mmCIF file of C-alpha atoms and ligand atoms in Angstrom:
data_model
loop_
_atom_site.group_PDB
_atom_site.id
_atom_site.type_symbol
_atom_site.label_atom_id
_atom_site.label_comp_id
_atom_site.label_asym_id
_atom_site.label_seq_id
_atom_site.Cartn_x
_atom_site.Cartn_y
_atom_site.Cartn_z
ATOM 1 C CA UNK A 1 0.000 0.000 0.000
ATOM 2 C CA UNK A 2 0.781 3.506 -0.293
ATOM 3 C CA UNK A 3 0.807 6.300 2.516
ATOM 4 C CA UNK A 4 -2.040 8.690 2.666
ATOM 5 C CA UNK A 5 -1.246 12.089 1.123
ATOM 6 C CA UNK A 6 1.266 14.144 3.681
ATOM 7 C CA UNK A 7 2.762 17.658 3.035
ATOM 8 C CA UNK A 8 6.756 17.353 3.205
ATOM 9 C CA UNK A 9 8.672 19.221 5.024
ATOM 10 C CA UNK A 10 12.953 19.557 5.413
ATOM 11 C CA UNK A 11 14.365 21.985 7.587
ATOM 12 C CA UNK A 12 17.811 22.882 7.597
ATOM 13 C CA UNK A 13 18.109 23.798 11.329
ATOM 14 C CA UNK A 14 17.052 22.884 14.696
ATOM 15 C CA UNK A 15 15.149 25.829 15.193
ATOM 16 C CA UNK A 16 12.737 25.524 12.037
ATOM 17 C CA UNK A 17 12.097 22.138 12.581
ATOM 18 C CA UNK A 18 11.176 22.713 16.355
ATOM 19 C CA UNK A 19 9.536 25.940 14.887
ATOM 20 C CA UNK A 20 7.112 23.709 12.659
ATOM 21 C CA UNK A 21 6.505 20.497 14.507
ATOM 22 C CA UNK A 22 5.054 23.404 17.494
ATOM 23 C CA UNK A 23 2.880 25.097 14.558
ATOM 24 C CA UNK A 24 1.472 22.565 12.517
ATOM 25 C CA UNK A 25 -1.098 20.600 13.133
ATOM 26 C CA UNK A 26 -1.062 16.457 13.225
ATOM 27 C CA UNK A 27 2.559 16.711 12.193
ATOM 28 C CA UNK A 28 5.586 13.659 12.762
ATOM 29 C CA UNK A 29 8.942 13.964 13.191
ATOM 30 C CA UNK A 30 11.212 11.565 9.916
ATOM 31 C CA UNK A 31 13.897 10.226 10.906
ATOM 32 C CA UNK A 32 15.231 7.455 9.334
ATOM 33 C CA UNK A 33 12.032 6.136 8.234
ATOM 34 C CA UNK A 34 12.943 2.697 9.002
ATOM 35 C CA UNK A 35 10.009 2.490 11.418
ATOM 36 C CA UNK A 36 7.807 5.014 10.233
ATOM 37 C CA UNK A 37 7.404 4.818 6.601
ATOM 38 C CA UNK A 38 6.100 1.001 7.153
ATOM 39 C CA UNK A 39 3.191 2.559 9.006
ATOM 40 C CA UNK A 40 2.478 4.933 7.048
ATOM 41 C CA UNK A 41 2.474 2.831 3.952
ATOM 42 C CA UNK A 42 0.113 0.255 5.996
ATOM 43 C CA UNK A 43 -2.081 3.284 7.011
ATOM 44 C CA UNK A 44 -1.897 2.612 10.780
ATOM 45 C CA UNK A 45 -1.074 6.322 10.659
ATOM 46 C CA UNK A 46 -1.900 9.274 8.382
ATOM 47 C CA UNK A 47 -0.027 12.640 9.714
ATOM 48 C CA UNK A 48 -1.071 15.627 7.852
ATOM 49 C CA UNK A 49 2.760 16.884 7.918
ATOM 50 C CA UNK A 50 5.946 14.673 7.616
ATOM 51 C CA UNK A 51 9.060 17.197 8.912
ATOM 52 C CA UNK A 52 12.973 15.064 7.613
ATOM 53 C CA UNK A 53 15.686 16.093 10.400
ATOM 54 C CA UNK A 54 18.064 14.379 8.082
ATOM 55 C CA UNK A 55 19.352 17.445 6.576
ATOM 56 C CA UNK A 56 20.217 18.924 9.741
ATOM 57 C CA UNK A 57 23.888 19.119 9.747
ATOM 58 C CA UNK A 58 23.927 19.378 13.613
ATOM 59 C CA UNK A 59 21.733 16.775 14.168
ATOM 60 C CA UNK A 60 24.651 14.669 12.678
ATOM 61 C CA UNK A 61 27.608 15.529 15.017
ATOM 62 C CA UNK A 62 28.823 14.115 17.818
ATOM 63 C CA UNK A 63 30.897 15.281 20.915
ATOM 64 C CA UNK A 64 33.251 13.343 23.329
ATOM 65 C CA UNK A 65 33.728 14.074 26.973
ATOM 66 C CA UNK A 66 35.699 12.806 29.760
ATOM 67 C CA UNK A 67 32.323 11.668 31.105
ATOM 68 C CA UNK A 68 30.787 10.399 27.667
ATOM 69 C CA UNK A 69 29.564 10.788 23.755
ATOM 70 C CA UNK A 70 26.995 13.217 22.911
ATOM 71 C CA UNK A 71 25.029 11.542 19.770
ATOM 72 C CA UNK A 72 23.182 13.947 17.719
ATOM 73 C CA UNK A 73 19.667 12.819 17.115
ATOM 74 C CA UNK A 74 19.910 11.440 13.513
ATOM 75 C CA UNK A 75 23.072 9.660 14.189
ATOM 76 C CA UNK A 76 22.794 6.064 12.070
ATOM 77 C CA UNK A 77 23.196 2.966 13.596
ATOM 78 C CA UNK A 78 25.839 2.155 10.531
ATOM 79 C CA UNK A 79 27.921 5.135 11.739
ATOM 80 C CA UNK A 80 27.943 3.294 15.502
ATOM 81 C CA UNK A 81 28.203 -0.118 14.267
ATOM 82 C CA UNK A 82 31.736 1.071 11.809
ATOM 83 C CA UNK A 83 33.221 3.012 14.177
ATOM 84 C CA UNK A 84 32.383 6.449 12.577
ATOM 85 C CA UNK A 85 31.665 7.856 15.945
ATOM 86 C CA UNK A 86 33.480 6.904 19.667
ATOM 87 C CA UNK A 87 32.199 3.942 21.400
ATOM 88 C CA UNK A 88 32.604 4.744 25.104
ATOM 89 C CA UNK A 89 30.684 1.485 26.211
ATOM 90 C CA UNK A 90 33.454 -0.246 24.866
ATOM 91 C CA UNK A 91 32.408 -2.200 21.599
ATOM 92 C CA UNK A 92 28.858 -2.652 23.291
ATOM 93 C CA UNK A 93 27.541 -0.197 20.826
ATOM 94 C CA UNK A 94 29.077 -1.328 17.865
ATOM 95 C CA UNK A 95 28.188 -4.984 18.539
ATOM 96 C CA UNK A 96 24.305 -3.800 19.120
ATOM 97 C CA UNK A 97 24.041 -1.602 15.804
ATOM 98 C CA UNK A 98 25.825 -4.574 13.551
ATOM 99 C CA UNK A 99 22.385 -7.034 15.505
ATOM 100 C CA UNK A 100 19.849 -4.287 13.879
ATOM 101 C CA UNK A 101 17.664 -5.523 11.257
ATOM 102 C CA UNK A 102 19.537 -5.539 7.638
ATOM 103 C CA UNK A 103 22.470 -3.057 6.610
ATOM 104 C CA UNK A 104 20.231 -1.065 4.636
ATOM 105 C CA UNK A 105 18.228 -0.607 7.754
ATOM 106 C CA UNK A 106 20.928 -0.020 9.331
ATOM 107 C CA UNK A 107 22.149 2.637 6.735
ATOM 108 C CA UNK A 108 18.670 4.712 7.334
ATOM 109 C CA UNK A 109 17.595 4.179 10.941
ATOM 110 C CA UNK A 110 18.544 6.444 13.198
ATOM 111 C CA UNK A 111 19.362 6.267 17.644
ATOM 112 C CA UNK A 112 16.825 9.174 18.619
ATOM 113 C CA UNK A 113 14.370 7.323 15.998
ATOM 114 C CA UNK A 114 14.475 3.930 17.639
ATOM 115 C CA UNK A 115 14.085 5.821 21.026
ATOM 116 C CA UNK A 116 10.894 7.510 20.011
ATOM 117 C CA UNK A 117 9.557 4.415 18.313
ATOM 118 C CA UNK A 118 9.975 2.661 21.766
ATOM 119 C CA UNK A 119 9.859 -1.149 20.833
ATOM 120 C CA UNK A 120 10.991 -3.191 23.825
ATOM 121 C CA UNK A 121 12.752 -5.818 21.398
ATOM 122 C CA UNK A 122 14.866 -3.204 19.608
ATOM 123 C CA UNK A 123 18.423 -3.008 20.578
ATOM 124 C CA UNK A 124 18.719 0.630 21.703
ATOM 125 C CA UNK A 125 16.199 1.127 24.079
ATOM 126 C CA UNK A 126 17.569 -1.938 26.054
ATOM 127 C CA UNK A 127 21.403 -0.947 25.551
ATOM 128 C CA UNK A 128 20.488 2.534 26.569
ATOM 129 C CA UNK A 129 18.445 1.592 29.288
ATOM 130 C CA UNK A 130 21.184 -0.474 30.971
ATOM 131 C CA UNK A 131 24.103 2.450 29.846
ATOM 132 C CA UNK A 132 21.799 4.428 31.649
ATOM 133 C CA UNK A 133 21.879 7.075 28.796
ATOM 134 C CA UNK A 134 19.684 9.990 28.612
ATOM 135 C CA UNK A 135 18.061 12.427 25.191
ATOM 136 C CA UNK A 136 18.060 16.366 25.276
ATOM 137 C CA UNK A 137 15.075 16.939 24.223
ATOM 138 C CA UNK A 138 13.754 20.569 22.405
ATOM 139 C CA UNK A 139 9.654 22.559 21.597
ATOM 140 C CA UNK A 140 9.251 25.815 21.309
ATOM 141 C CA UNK A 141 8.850 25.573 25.257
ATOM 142 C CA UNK A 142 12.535 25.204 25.534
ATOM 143 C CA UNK A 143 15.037 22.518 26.752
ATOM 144 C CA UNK A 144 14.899 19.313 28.759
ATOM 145 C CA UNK A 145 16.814 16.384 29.220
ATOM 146 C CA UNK A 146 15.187 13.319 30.232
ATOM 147 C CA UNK A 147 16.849 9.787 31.179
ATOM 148 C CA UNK A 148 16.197 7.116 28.720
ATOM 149 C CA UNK A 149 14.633 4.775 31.477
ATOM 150 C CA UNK A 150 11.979 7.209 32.087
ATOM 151 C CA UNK A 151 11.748 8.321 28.131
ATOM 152 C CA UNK A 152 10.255 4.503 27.515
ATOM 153 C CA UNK A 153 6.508 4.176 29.379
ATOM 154 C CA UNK A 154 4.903 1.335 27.396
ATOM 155 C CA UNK A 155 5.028 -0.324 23.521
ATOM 156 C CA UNK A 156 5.398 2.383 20.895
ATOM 157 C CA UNK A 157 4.877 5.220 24.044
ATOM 158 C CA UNK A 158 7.057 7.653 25.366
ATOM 159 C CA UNK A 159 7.344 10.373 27.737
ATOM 160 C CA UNK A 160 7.572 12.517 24.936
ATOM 161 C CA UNK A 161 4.988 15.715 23.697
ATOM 162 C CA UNK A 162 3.736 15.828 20.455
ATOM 163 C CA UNK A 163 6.286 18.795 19.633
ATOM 164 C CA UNK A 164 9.020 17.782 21.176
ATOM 165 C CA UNK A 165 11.755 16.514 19.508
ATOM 166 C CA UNK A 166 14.386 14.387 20.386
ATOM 167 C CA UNK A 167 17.991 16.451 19.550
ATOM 168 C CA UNK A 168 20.774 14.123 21.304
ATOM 169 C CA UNK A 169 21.463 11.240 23.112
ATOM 170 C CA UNK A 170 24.008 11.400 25.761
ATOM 171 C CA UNK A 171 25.836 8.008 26.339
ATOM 172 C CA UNK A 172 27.964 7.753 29.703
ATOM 173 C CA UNK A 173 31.417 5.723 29.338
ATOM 174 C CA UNK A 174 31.163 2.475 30.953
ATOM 175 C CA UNK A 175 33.543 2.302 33.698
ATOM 176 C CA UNK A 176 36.757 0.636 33.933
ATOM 177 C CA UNK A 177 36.514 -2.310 36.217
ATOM 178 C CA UNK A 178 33.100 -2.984 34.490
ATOM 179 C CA UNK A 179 32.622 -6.041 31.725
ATOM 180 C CA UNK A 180 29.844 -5.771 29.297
ATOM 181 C CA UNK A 181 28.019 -9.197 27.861
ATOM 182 C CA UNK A 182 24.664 -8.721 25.298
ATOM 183 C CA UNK A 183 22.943 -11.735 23.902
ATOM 184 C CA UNK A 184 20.133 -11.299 21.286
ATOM 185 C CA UNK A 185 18.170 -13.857 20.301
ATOM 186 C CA UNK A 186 15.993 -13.812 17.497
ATOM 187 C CA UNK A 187 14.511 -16.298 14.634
ATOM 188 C CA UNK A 188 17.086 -15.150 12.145
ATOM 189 C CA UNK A 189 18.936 -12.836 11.406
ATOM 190 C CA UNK A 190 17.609 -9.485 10.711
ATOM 191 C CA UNK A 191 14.218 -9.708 12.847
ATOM 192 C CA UNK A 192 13.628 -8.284 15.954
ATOM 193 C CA UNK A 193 14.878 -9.908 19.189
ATOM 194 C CA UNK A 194 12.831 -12.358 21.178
ATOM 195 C CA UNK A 195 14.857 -11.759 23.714
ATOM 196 C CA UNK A 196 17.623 -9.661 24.539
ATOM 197 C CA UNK A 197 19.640 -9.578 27.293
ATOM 198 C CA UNK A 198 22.453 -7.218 28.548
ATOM 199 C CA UNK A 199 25.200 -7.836 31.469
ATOM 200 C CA UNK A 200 27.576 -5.337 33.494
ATOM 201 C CA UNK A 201 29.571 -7.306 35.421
ATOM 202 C CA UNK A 202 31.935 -5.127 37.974
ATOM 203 C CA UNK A 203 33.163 -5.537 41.377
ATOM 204 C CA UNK A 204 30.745 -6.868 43.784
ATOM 205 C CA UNK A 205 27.921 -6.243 41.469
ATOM 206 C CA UNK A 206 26.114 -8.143 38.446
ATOM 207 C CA UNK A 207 23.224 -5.827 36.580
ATOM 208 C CA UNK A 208 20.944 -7.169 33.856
ATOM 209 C CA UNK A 209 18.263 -5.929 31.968
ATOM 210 C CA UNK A 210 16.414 -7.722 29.680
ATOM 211 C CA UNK A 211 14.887 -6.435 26.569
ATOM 212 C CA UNK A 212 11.411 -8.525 24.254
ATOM 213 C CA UNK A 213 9.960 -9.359 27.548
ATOM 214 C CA UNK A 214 7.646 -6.498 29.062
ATOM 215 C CA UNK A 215 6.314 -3.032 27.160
ATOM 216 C CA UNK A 216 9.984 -1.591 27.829
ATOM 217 C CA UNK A 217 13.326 -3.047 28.491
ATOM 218 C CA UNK A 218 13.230 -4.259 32.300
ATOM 219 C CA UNK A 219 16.032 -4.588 34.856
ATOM 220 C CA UNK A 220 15.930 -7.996 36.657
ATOM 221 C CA UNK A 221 16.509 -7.795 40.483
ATOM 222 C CA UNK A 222 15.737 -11.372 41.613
ATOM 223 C CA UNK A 223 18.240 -12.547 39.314
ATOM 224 C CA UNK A 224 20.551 -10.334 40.170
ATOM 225 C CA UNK A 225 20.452 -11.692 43.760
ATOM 226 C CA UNK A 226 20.675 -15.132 42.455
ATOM 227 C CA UNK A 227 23.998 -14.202 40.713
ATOM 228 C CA UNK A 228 25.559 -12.503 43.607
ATOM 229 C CA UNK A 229 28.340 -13.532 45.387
ATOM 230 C CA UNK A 230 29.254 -17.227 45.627
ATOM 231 C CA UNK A 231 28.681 -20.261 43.362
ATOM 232 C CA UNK A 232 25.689 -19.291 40.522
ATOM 233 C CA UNK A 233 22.703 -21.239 41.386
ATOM 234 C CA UNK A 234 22.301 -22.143 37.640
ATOM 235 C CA UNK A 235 18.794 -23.690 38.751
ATOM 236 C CA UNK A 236 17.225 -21.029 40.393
ATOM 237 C CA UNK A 237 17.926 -18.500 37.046
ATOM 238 C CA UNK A 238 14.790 -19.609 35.182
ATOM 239 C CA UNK A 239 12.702 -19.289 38.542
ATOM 240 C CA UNK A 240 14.493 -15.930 39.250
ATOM 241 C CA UNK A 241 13.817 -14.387 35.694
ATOM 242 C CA UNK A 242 10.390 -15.797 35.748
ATOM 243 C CA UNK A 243 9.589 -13.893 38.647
ATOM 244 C CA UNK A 244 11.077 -10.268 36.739
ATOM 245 C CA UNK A 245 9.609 -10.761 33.815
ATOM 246 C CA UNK A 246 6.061 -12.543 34.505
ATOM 247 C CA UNK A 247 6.707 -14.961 32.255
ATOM 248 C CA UNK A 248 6.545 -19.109 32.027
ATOM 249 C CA UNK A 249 7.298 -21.933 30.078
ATOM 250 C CA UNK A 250 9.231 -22.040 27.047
ATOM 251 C CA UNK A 251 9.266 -17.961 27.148
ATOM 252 C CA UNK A 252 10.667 -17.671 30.666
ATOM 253 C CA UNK A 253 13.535 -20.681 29.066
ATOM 254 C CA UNK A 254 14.014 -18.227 26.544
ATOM 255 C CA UNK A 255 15.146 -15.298 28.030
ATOM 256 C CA UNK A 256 16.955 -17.228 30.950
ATOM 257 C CA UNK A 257 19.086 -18.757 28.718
ATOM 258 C CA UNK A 258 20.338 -15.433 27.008
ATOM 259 C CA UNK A 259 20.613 -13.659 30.860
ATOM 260 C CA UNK A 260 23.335 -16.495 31.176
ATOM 261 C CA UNK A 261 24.564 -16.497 27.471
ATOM 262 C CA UNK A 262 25.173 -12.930 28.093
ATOM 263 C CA UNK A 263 26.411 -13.659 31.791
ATOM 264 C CA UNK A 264 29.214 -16.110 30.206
ATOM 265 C CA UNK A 265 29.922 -13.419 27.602
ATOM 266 C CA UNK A 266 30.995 -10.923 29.727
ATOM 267 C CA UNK A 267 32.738 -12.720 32.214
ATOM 268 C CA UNK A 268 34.715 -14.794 29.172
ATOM 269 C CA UNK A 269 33.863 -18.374 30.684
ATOM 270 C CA UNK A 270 31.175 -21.120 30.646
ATOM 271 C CA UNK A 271 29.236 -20.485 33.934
ATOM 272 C CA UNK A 272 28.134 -24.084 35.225
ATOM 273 C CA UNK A 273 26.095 -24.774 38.355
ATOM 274 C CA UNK A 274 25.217 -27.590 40.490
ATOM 275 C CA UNK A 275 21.772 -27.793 40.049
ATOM 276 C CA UNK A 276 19.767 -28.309 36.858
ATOM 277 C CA UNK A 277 21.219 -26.231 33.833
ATOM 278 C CA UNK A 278 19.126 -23.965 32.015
HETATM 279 C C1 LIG B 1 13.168 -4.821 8.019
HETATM 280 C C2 LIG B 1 13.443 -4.087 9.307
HETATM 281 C C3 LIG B 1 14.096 -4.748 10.329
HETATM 282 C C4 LIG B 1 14.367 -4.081 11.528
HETATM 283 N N1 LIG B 1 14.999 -4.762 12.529
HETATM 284 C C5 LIG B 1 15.318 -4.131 13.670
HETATM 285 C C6 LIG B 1 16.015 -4.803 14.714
HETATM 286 O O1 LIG B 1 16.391 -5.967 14.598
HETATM 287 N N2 LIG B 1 16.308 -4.109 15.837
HETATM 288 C C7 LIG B 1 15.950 -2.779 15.987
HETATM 289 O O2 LIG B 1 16.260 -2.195 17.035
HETATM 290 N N3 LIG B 1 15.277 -2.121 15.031
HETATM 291 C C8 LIG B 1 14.958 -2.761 13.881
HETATM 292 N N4 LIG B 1 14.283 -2.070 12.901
HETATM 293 C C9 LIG B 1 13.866 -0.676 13.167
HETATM 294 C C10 LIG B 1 14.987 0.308 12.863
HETATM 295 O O3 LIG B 1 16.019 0.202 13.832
HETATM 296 C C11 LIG B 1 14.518 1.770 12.861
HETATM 297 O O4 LIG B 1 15.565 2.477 12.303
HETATM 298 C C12 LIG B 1 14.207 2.423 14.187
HETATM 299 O O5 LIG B 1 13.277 1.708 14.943
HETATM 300 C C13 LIG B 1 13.567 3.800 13.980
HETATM 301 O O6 LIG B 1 14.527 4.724 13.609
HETATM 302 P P1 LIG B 1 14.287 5.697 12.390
HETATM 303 O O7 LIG B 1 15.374 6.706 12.435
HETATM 304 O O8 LIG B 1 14.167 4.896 11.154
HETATM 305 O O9 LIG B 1 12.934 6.428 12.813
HETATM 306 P P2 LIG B 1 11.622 6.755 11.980
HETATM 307 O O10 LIG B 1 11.066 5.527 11.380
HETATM 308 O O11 LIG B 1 11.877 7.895 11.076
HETATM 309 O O12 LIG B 1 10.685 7.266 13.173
HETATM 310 C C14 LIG B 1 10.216 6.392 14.167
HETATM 311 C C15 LIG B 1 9.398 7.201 15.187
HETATM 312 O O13 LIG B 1 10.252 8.086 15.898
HETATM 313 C C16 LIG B 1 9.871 9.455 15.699
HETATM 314 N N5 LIG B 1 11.134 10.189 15.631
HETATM 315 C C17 LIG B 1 12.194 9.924 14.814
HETATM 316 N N6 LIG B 1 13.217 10.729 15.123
HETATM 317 C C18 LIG B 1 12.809 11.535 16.133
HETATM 318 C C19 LIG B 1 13.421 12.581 16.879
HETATM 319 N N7 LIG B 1 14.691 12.967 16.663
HETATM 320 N N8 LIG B 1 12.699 13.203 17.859
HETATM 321 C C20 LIG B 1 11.416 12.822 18.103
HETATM 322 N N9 LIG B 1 10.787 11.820 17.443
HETATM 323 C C21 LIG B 1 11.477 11.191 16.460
HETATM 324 C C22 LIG B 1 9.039 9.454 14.433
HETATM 325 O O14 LIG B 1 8.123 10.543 14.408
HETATM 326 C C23 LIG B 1 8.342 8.113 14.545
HETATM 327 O O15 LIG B 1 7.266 8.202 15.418
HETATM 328 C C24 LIG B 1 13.986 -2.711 11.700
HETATM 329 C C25 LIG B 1 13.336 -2.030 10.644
HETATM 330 C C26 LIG B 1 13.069 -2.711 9.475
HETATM 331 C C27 LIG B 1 12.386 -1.951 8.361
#
């Protein structure tokens, strides 16, 4: 099918395009289209106004701190996954941009994008969730900044107001002592996760969040307990993660078993128990 007729709009600076999405009525922010142009050529949307960021030249830059990488907004995952901009989780956001869908989707979609779309089994949401990133965030009203784990409040819903638009992702640097490990599992390649796990392992701490398993990427506390300190009760994972993420059966096996893929991944061994494996 074809998208319902839309008025195209491409701004060449921040200001115009926060200028029109505040004006104009029933209007959407394009980014890469990756998300959006499939529901708009299904109809499951029909804004009057379509405003591309992609021209935006500032949009496009990044900056590097001591404390982090400022992403602007239409920032590719193909630019993360080759190197094209700093990685200061260590290779963790390469290695989740090169899992994304297909290169050419990869090529297009863009890092504020996939936060706005809010899909709990896409890879940034999760990864950003767990980096503990945060967007800066710009209306006509003015300037905000808001953490990514309170950006994300359901499936396809975010904290975000209908002219607001997303302008840059800040990504802290993961610290020194800590180890990262990400499993995504999925049919094949290129689809969406069914699950999607993420590890920092440091000192005296294990945390995991799980992504494809609730309406936004969840941290799992239970499990964490299970994992600290001592011998890892191997048998009491599945129970542990079952109790997060509310689910059972093959589903709860599921994401268990990439929680301890991605456990084994960051600490670089085979983790074995004494009790029943999962
Ligand atoms: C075949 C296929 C496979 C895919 N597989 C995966 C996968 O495995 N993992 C994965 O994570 N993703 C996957 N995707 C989705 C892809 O990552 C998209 O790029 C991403 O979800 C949306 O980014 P976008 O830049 O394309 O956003 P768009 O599609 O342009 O926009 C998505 C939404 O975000 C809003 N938006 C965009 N930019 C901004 C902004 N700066 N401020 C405010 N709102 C904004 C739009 O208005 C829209 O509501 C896949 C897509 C396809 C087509």
């Amino acid at each position: 099918m074809k998208p319902a007729e839309f008025a195209y709009h491409r701004p060449d600076s921040v200001e115009e395009a926060v200028g029109l999405l505040g004006e104009l009525d029933e209007a959407k922010v394009l980014g890469g289209g990756q998300s959006l142009l499939p529901i708009l050529n299904m109809r499951l949307a029909a804004p009057a106004h379509l405003i591309d960021i992609t021209g935006i030249r500032a949009l496009r830059r990044f900056d590097e701190e001591e404390s982090g990488v400022r992403y602007g907004a239409v920032t590719t995952h193909m630019m993360i996954e080759d190197g094209l901009v700093p990685d200061p989780a260590r290779g963790l956001l390469s290695h989740a941009a090169a899992g994304i869908g297909y290169r050419a989707v990869r090529n297009r979609g863009t890092i504020a994008g996939s936060l706005a779309h809010s899909d709990s089994s896409a890879e940034w949401p999760a990864v950003l969730s767990a980096l503990g990133a945060a967007v800066q965030v710009r209306s006509n009203r003015g300037n905000r900044r808001i953490p990514v784990r309170e950006l994300l409040l359901g499936f396809f819903t975010t904290a975000l107001a209908e002219d607001e638009l997303i302008t840059a992702v800040e990504v802290p640097r993961l610290r020194a002592d800590t180890r990262w490990g990400m499993i995504k599992l999925a049919r094949k390649p290129g689809e969406f996760a069914e699950s999607l796990a993420i590890t920092l392992v440091r000192p005296g701490e294990t945390e995991i969040w799980l992504g494809a398993a609730r309406d936004v990427p969840v941290r799992l506390p239970e499990t964490e307990a299970v994992l600290a300190g001592g011998p890892i009760a191997l048998d009491r994972l599945a129970e542990a993660v079952g109790t997060d993420t509310g689910s059972e059966g093959y589903e709860r096996q599921r994401h268990a078993v990439a929680v301890r893929r991605a456990l084994e991944t960051a600490l670089g061994e085979t983790v074995r128990g004494d009790g029943a494996d999962v």
